[in-house]
Coordinates of C-alpha atoms and ligand atoms in Angstrom, one line a residue:
M189 CA 40.7 29.3 11.7
I190 CA 40.8 25.8 10.0
T191 CA 37.7 24.7 8.0
A192 CA 36.6 21.1 8.0
D193 CA 37.9 20.7 4.4
E194 CA 41.3 21.9 5.4
L195 CA 41.6 19.6 8.3
D196 CA 42.1 16.8 5.9
A197 CA 45.4 18.2 4.9
V198 CA 46.8 19.1 8.4
D199 CA 49.6 17.1 9.6
A200 CA 50.3 17.9 13.2
P201 CA 51.2 15.9 16.3
W202 CA 48.0 16.9 18.0
L203 CA 45.9 15.6 15.2
E204 CA 45.2 12.0 14.4
H205 CA 43.3 11.1 11.1
V206 CA 40.7 8.4 11.7
A207 CA 39.5 6.7 8.4
S208 CA 36.1 5.6 9.8
F209 CA 34.0 5.0 12.8
A210 CA 35.1 1.3 12.6
G211 CA 38.7 2.3 12.2
G212 CA 38.5 4.6 15.2
V213 CA 37.0 1.8 17.3
R214 CA 39.8 -0.7 16.4
M215 CA 42.5 1.8 17.2
S216 CA 41.1 2.9 20.5
T217 CA 43.2 1.8 23.5
F218 CA 40.8 3.2 26.0
P219 CA 37.1 2.8 24.8
A220 CA 34.9 5.7 26.1
T221 CA 31.8 3.6 26.5
E222 CA 30.8 0.0 27.3
Q223 CA 29.3 -0.2 23.7
E224 CA 32.7 1.0 22.3
H225 CA 34.5 -1.5 24.6
N226 CA 32.4 -4.3 23.2
L227 CA 32.8 -3.3 19.5
R228 CA 36.6 -2.9 20.1
R229 CA 36.7 -6.3 21.7
L230 CA 34.6 -7.9 18.8
T231 CA 36.7 -6.3 16.0
D232 CA 39.9 -7.5 17.7
P233 CA 39.1 -11.2 18.8
A234 CA 42.6 -11.5 20.7
G235 CA 41.4 -8.5 22.7
V236 CA 44.9 -7.2 23.2
G237 CA 45.1 -5.2 26.3
L238 CA 41.3 -5.3 26.9
G239 CA 39.2 -7.1 29.4
P240 CA 36.3 -9.5 28.5
L241 CA 33.0 -8.6 26.7
A242 CA 30.7 -6.7 28.8
V243 CA 27.8 -9.1 28.3
D244 CA 24.4 -7.8 29.1
P245 CA 20.8 -9.0 28.0
A246 CA 20.8 -6.3 25.3
F247 CA 24.1 -7.5 23.9
R248 CA 23.0 -11.1 24.1
R249 CA 19.8 -10.4 22.2
G250 CA 21.6 -8.6 19.6
Q251 CA 24.0 -11.5 19.1
A252 CA 21.2 -13.9 18.9
L253 CA 19.4 -11.8 16.4
I254 CA 22.4 -11.6 14.0
R255 CA 22.9 -15.5 14.3
A256 CA 19.3 -16.2 13.9
R257 CA 18.8 -14.0 10.9
R258 CA 21.9 -15.4 9.1
S259 CA 20.6 -19.0 9.7
S260 CA 18.0 -20.7 7.4
A261 CA 15.7 -21.3 10.4
F262 CA 12.5 -19.2 10.5
T263 CA 13.0 -17.7 14.0
V264 CA 11.4 -15.3 16.3
Y265 CA 13.8 -12.8 14.9
D266 CA 12.4 -13.2 11.5
G267 CA 8.8 -12.8 12.4
N268 CA 7.9 -16.2 13.7
L269 CA 5.4 -15.5 16.5
T270 CA 4.0 -19.0 16.7
G271 CA 2.5 -19.7 20.1
H272 CA 1.7 -16.0 20.7
T273 CA -1.7 -14.7 20.6
V274 CA -2.4 -12.3 17.6
R275 CA -5.9 -10.9 17.2
S276 CA -7.6 -12.9 14.3
P277 CA -9.3 -11.0 11.5
A278 CA -12.1 -13.5 11.8
A279 CA -12.4 -12.9 15.6
A280 CA -15.9 -12.2 16.9
G281 CA -16.7 -8.4 16.4
A282 CA -13.6 -7.9 14.1
L283 CA -14.2 -5.7 11.0
V284 CA -11.3 -5.5 8.5
S285 CA -10.8 -3.7 5.2
P286 CA -9.7 -5.8 2.2
T287 CA -6.5 -3.8 1.9
R288 CA -5.6 -4.6 5.4
L289 CA -5.6 -8.4 4.4
E290 CA -3.9 -7.6 1.1
R291 CA -1.1 -6.1 3.2
W292 CA -0.4 -9.5 5.0
A293 CA -0.4 -11.2 1.6
G294 CA 2.2 -8.9 0.2
C295 CA 4.5 -8.7 3.2
P296 CA 3.5 -10.3 6.6
L297 CA 6.1 -8.1 8.4
R298 CA 4.5 -5.0 7.0
Y299 CA 1.2 -6.1 8.3
F300 CA 2.8 -6.8 11.7
F301 CA 4.2 -3.2 11.8
E302 CA 1.0 -1.5 10.7
Y303 CA -1.7 -3.5 12.4
V304 CA -0.3 -5.4 15.3
L305 CA 2.4 -2.8 16.5
R306 CA 0.5 0.1 15.0
V307 CA 3.7 1.8 13.9
A308 CA 3.1 4.6 11.4
Q309 CA 5.4 6.6 9.3
V310 CA 5.8 10.2 10.3
E311 CA 5.4 12.6 7.4
N312 CA 6.8 16.1 7.7
P313 CA 5.0 18.7 5.5
E314 CA 8.3 20.7 5.2
D315 CA 9.9 17.6 3.5
V316 CA 7.2 17.4 0.8
L317 CA 8.6 18.6 -2.4
R318 CA 5.8 17.3 -4.4
M319 CA 2.3 16.1 -3.8
S320 CA 2.4 12.4 -2.8
P321 CA 0.7 9.7 -4.9
L322 CA -1.5 9.0 -1.9
H323 CA -2.7 12.7 -1.6
K324 CA -3.1 12.9 -5.4
G325 CA -5.5 9.9 -5.2
S326 CA -7.4 11.2 -2.2
L327 CA -7.9 14.7 -4.0
L328 CA -9.3 12.9 -7.0
H329 CA -11.5 10.6 -5.1
T330 CA -12.9 13.4 -3.1
T331 CA -13.5 15.6 -6.1
L332 CA -15.3 12.8 -8.0
D333 CA -17.4 11.8 -5.1
R334 CA -18.8 15.2 -4.6
F335 CA -19.5 15.5 -8.2
L336 CA -21.3 12.2 -8.6
A337 CA -23.2 12.8 -5.2
E338 CA -24.5 16.1 -6.8
V339 CA -25.4 14.2 -9.9
L340 CA -27.3 11.5 -8.0
D341 CA -29.1 14.1 -6.0
R342 CA -30.7 15.6 -9.2
P343 CA -34.3 14.4 -10.0
E344 CA -34.1 11.0 -11.7
P345 CA -35.0 12.4 -15.2
D346 CA -32.2 14.8 -15.0
Q347 CA -29.6 12.1 -14.2
P348 CA -27.6 10.9 -17.2
G349 CA -28.7 7.7 -18.9
P350 CA -26.4 5.5 -21.1
D351 CA -26.7 7.7 -24.2
D352 CA -26.4 11.1 -22.3
A353 CA -22.8 12.4 -22.5
W354 CA -21.6 14.6 -19.8
T355 CA -22.1 18.2 -20.9
E356 CA -19.5 21.1 -20.9
H357 CA -21.5 22.4 -17.9
D358 CA -20.8 19.1 -16.0
I359 CA -17.1 19.3 -16.8
E360 CA -16.9 22.9 -15.5
R361 CA -18.7 21.9 -12.4
L362 CA -16.3 19.0 -11.8
L363 CA -13.4 21.2 -12.3
A364 CA -14.7 23.9 -9.8
I365 CA -15.1 21.1 -7.2
F366 CA -11.6 20.1 -7.9
D367 CA -10.3 23.7 -7.4
E368 CA -12.1 23.9 -4.1
E369 CA -10.8 20.6 -2.8
A370 CA -7.2 21.4 -4.1
A371 CA -7.2 24.7 -2.2
Q372 CA -7.8 22.8 1.1
F373 CA -5.0 20.3 0.3
A374 CA -2.8 23.3 -0.5
A375 CA -3.8 25.0 2.8
R376 CA -2.7 21.7 4.6
G377 CA 0.7 21.9 2.9
L378 CA 0.1 18.7 1.1
T379 CA 0.6 19.9 -2.5
G380 CA 4.4 20.4 -2.4
R381 CA 6.4 23.2 -3.8
D382 CA 4.6 25.7 -6.0
L383 CA 6.6 24.9 -9.0
F384 CA 5.6 21.2 -9.0
W385 CA 2.0 21.8 -7.9
R386 CA 1.3 24.2 -10.8
Q387 CA 2.3 21.4 -13.3
D388 CA 0.4 18.6 -11.1
R389 CA -2.7 20.8 -11.0
R390 CA -2.7 21.4 -14.7
T391 CA -2.2 17.5 -15.3
A392 CA -5.1 16.7 -12.8
R393 CA -7.5 19.1 -14.5
R394 CA -6.7 17.5 -17.8
D395 CA -7.1 14.0 -16.4
L396 CA -10.5 14.9 -15.0
R397 CA -11.7 16.6 -18.2
Q398 CA -10.7 13.5 -20.2
L399 CA -12.3 11.2 -17.5
L400 CA -15.7 12.6 -18.2
H401 CA -15.2 12.2 -21.9
R402 CA -14.3 8.5 -21.4
D403 CA -17.0 8.0 -18.9
S404 CA -19.7 9.1 -21.4
E405 CA -18.3 6.5 -23.9
R406 CA -18.1 3.9 -21.3
R407 CA -21.6 4.3 -20.2
R408 CA -22.9 4.3 -23.7
Q409 CA -21.2 1.1 -24.5
R410 CA -22.1 -0.7 -21.5
R411 CA -25.6 0.8 -21.2
A412 CA -25.0 2.0 -17.7
R413 CA -25.9 4.8 -15.4
P414 CA -24.5 5.9 -12.2
Y415 CA -26.0 4.3 -9.2
A416 CA -23.9 5.0 -6.1
T417 CA -20.7 6.8 -5.0
E418 CA -18.5 6.3 -2.1
L419 CA -20.7 3.3 -1.1
R420 CA -19.7 2.7 2.6
F421 CA -20.4 -0.7 4.1
G422 CA -19.6 -2.1 7.6
F423 CA -19.7 1.4 9.3
D424 CA -22.3 2.5 11.9
D425 CA -24.2 4.5 9.3
G426 CA -26.3 1.8 7.8
V427 CA -25.0 -0.8 5.3
P428 CA -24.0 -4.0 7.1
P429 CA -20.4 -5.6 6.7
V430 CA -19.8 -8.0 3.8
A431 CA -19.4 -11.4 5.4
V432 CA -17.4 -14.2 3.8
E433 CA -17.5 -17.5 5.3
L434 CA -14.4 -19.8 5.3
P435 CA -14.9 -23.5 4.8
D436 CA -14.3 -24.3 8.6
G437 CA -17.0 -22.0 9.7
R438 CA -14.9 -18.9 10.5
T439 CA -16.3 -15.7 9.0
V440 CA -14.3 -12.6 7.9
R441 CA -16.4 -9.4 8.0
F442 CA -15.4 -6.6 5.8
R443 CA -15.9 -3.0 5.8
G444 CA -14.8 -0.4 3.2
S445 CA -16.0 2.1 0.6
V446 CA -16.7 1.4 -3.0
D447 CA -15.7 4.4 -5.1
R448 CA -18.6 4.0 -7.5
V449 CA -21.4 1.6 -8.7
D450 CA -23.3 1.9 -12.0
R451 CA -26.4 -0.3 -13.0
T452 CA -26.9 -1.4 -16.5
D453 CA -30.1 -1.6 -18.4
Q454 CA -30.0 -5.3 -18.1
G455 CA -30.0 -5.1 -14.3
G456 CA -26.2 -5.9 -13.8
L457 CA -23.9 -3.9 -11.6
I458 CA -20.5 -2.3 -12.6
V459 CA -18.2 -1.6 -9.6
T460 CA -15.4 0.8 -10.1
D461 CA -12.3 1.5 -8.1
Y462 CA -10.5 4.6 -9.3
K463 CA -6.8 4.4 -9.4
T464 CA -4.5 7.3 -10.1
G465 CA -1.2 5.4 -10.0
G466 CA 0.5 3.1 -12.6
T467 CA -0.8 -0.1 -13.9
S468 CA 2.2 -2.4 -13.4
A469 CA 1.3 -3.6 -9.9
Y470 CA -2.0 -4.9 -11.4
T471 CA -0.5 -6.7 -14.4
G472 CA -1.2 -10.2 -13.2
L473 CA -4.9 -9.5 -12.4
S474 CA -7.4 -11.5 -14.4
E475 CA -10.4 -13.7 -14.1
S476 CA -8.2 -16.8 -13.6
E477 CA -5.9 -14.8 -11.1
P478 CA -8.5 -12.5 -9.5
T479 CA -6.4 -11.8 -6.3
V480 CA -2.8 -11.9 -7.6
G481 CA -1.9 -14.2 -4.7
G482 CA -4.1 -12.5 -2.1
T483 CA -2.8 -9.0 -2.8
R484 CA -6.0 -7.8 -4.6
L485 CA -9.0 -8.5 -2.6
Q486 CA -11.0 -5.2 -3.0
L487 CA -12.8 -5.9 -6.2
P488 CA -14.6 -9.2 -5.1
V489 CA -15.5 -7.8 -1.8
Y490 CA -16.8 -4.6 -3.3
S491 CA -18.8 -6.7 -5.7
L492 CA -20.6 -8.5 -2.9
A493 CA -21.2 -5.1 -1.1
A494 CA -22.8 -3.7 -4.3
R495 CA -25.0 -6.7 -4.7
A496 CA -26.1 -6.4 -1.1
V497 CA -26.9 -2.6 -1.4
A498 CA -28.7 -2.9 -4.7
G499 CA -30.9 -5.8 -3.1
A500 CA -29.8 -8.0 -6.1
P501 CA -28.0 -11.0 -4.6
D502 CA -27.9 -12.7 -8.0
A503 CA -27.1 -9.6 -10.2
G504 CA -24.2 -10.1 -12.5
V505 CA -21.3 -7.9 -11.3
T506 CA -18.3 -6.7 -13.1
A507 CA -15.8 -5.0 -11.0
E508 CA -12.9 -3.1 -12.3
Y509 CA -9.8 -0.9 -11.4
W510 CA -10.0 2.2 -13.6
F511 CA -6.7 4.0 -14.1
V512 CA -8.2 7.5 -14.5
T513 CA -5.1 9.3 -15.9
N514 CA -4.0 10.1 -19.3
K515 CA -0.6 8.7 -18.2
A516 CA -2.1 5.3 -17.7
N517 CA -4.3 5.8 -20.8
F518 CA -7.6 5.2 -18.7
H519 CA -6.8 1.5 -18.8
T520 CA -9.2 -1.0 -16.9
R521 CA -8.5 -4.2 -15.1
I522 CA -11.7 -6.1 -14.9
V523 CA -12.7 -9.1 -12.7
P524 CA -16.2 -10.5 -12.9
L525 CA -17.7 -12.0 -9.7
T526 CA -18.0 -15.7 -10.8
P527 CA -18.3 -18.8 -8.6
Q528 CA -14.6 -19.6 -9.5
V529 CA -13.4 -16.2 -8.5
H530 CA -15.4 -16.4 -5.2
A531 CA -13.8 -19.9 -4.5
T532 CA -10.3 -18.2 -5.0
V533 CA -11.0 -15.5 -2.7
V534 CA -12.3 -17.9 0.0
A535 CA -9.2 -20.0 -0.3
D536 CA -6.8 -17.1 -0.2
L537 CA -8.7 -15.6 2.8
T538 CA -8.2 -18.9 4.6
T539 CA -4.4 -18.9 4.0
I540 CA -4.3 -15.2 5.2
V541 CA -6.4 -15.7 8.2
D542 CA -4.5 -18.9 9.1
G543 CA -1.2 -17.1 8.7
I544 CA -2.2 -14.2 11.0
E545 CA -3.7 -16.3 13.8
G546 CA -0.7 -18.7 13.5
G547 CA 1.8 -15.7 14.1
L548 CA 3.6 -15.8 10.9
F549 CA 5.1 -12.5 9.9
P550 CA 8.2 -13.0 7.7
A551 CA 9.6 -10.1 5.9
H552 CA 8.8 -10.7 2.2
P553 CA 10.4 -7.8 0.3
R554 CA 10.4 -7.3 -3.6
R555 CA 13.4 -8.7 -5.5
P556 CA 16.1 -5.8 -5.0
T557 CA 16.2 -3.5 -8.0
W558 CA 17.2 0.0 -8.6
Q559 CA 14.3 2.4 -8.1
L560 CA 13.7 6.1 -7.3
W561 CA 11.2 5.7 -4.5
I562 CA 11.0 3.6 -1.3
D563 CA 8.4 0.9 -1.5
C564 CA 8.0 0.6 2.2
P565 CA 10.2 2.3 4.9
A566 CA 9.8 -0.4 7.5
C567 CA 13.1 -2.1 6.5
D568 CA 14.2 0.5 4.3
P569 CA 14.2 3.8 6.2
D570 CA 17.2 5.2 4.5
G571 CA 16.3 4.1 0.9
V572 CA 19.4 2.1 0.6
G573 CA 17.3 -0.9 -0.3
T574 CA 16.2 -4.3 1.0
A575 CA 18.8 -6.6 -0.5
E576 CA 19.7 -8.1 3.0
R577 CA 16.0 -8.7 3.7
W578 CA 15.7 -10.4 0.4
H579 CA 18.5 -12.8 1.0
E580 CA 17.1 -13.6 4.5
W581 CA 13.7 -14.4 2.6
T582 CA 15.4 -16.7 0.3
R583 CA 17.2 -18.4 3.1
K584 CA 14.0 -18.8 5.2
K585 CA 11.2 -19.5 2.7
D586 CA 11.8 -23.2 2.7
A587 CA 10.7 -23.5 6.4
P588 CA 7.7 -25.9 6.1
I589 CA 5.5 -23.7 8.2
L590 CA 5.7 -21.1 5.6
G591 CA 4.6 -23.5 2.9
P592 CA 1.0 -22.0 2.3
Y593 CA 2.5 -18.5 2.4
V594 CA 5.0 -19.2 -0.1
A595 CA 2.4 -20.8 -2.5
L596 CA 0.4 -17.6 -2.1
A597 CA 3.5 -15.4 -2.8
G598 CA 4.4 -17.5 -5.8
R599 CA 1.4 -16.1 -7.5
Q600 CA 2.3 -12.4 -7.0
G601 CA 4.8 -12.1 -10.0
T602 CA 8.3 -12.8 -10.6
D603 CA 9.6 -9.9 -8.4
R604 CA 7.8 -11.4 -5.4
G605 CA 7.9 -15.1 -5.6
Ligands
LIG740 S1 10.4 -2.9 3.8 FE1 9.8 -4.6 2.6 S2 10.2 -6.5 3.7 FE2 10.3 -4.7 5.2 S3 8.3 -4.6 6.0 FE3 8.3 -3.2 4.2 S4 7.5 -4.6 2.6 FE4 8.1 -5.9 4.1

């Protein structure tokens, strides 16, 4: 018997060594399929001994696609669906989440895949070596929500005020809830291999313990007390959607869920969105760049929801991403809801809604760089990278119709503009 490795060294009249698939197609004198025939014909333009290309509609479309993507024109093969009807986020009865519109701002093609075609990535539990960032975040959110809901269920005098630090009993209760929730994630096969999970579990418990210590300090400094947890709006169970009117009269109605709201002694509101990942994607966020080119809409929308629920339309609101891990050093990124911030949100929403209604879905990848993870599998299913997509973007982005999107993307940081 000859093994596959040994075959390489065999020199026999019955064996022909073929260097690659392309090499095999080029050498073939009698292609086995129409596809091979076409490939053979294309790799040997003289077509020695072969008939003409077997041109069918699929072949023509493939040819047109390659030519279009190599050109500098923004074509239907690049996500230009001008003239086609795409459901508007501002349509009557439409309810959207802030993250959905953030998606278009970050990469319109990704929005097209996820929300127009509704193509979802399939995750196989058996492939999960380590708990995904998404599930880590979900576990922490669920844990904190259950804990705070219990706290808010206490009689008012027993709820912690600004000067009441969380007690050791509170910490133990939080960790017990974490263990219960974590067991459910493990039972669903979402925590990865045991070796990694033991380490991740220890880290998460340390983070939660530290989170309560930090929270005691945070409430003391800001004179705040918990007011709401997982504040849902725009769903059927009560709180109406947040409506943002655009200058031309269209209205975008949002629904979502605010992780947490605190009230200050002065009547102000603090909106918190917990983050369990790194801070780098939020670097550009500030009062003067409150949406990072449309990619961060949650905080302003959540601020409006908190005001509505508190029945305080003029309350001062500060909204923040709180990176609740020791690794991120419990860093915060804060955006107050000022008239200027609101104006920026309205302007960016107008660009986003116009773009979706106008059928503009170009691929806008990050500038290619070496990284261990896949940002988005849509154009990068094998993890080899999106360099080709990036070059296409740099060729297409001068199309006048993309002007407003390019201006938005130009505010998203150097790896995006
Ligand atoms: S891989 Fe990149 S370019 Fe392709 S859809 Fe995803 S984010 Fe957009």
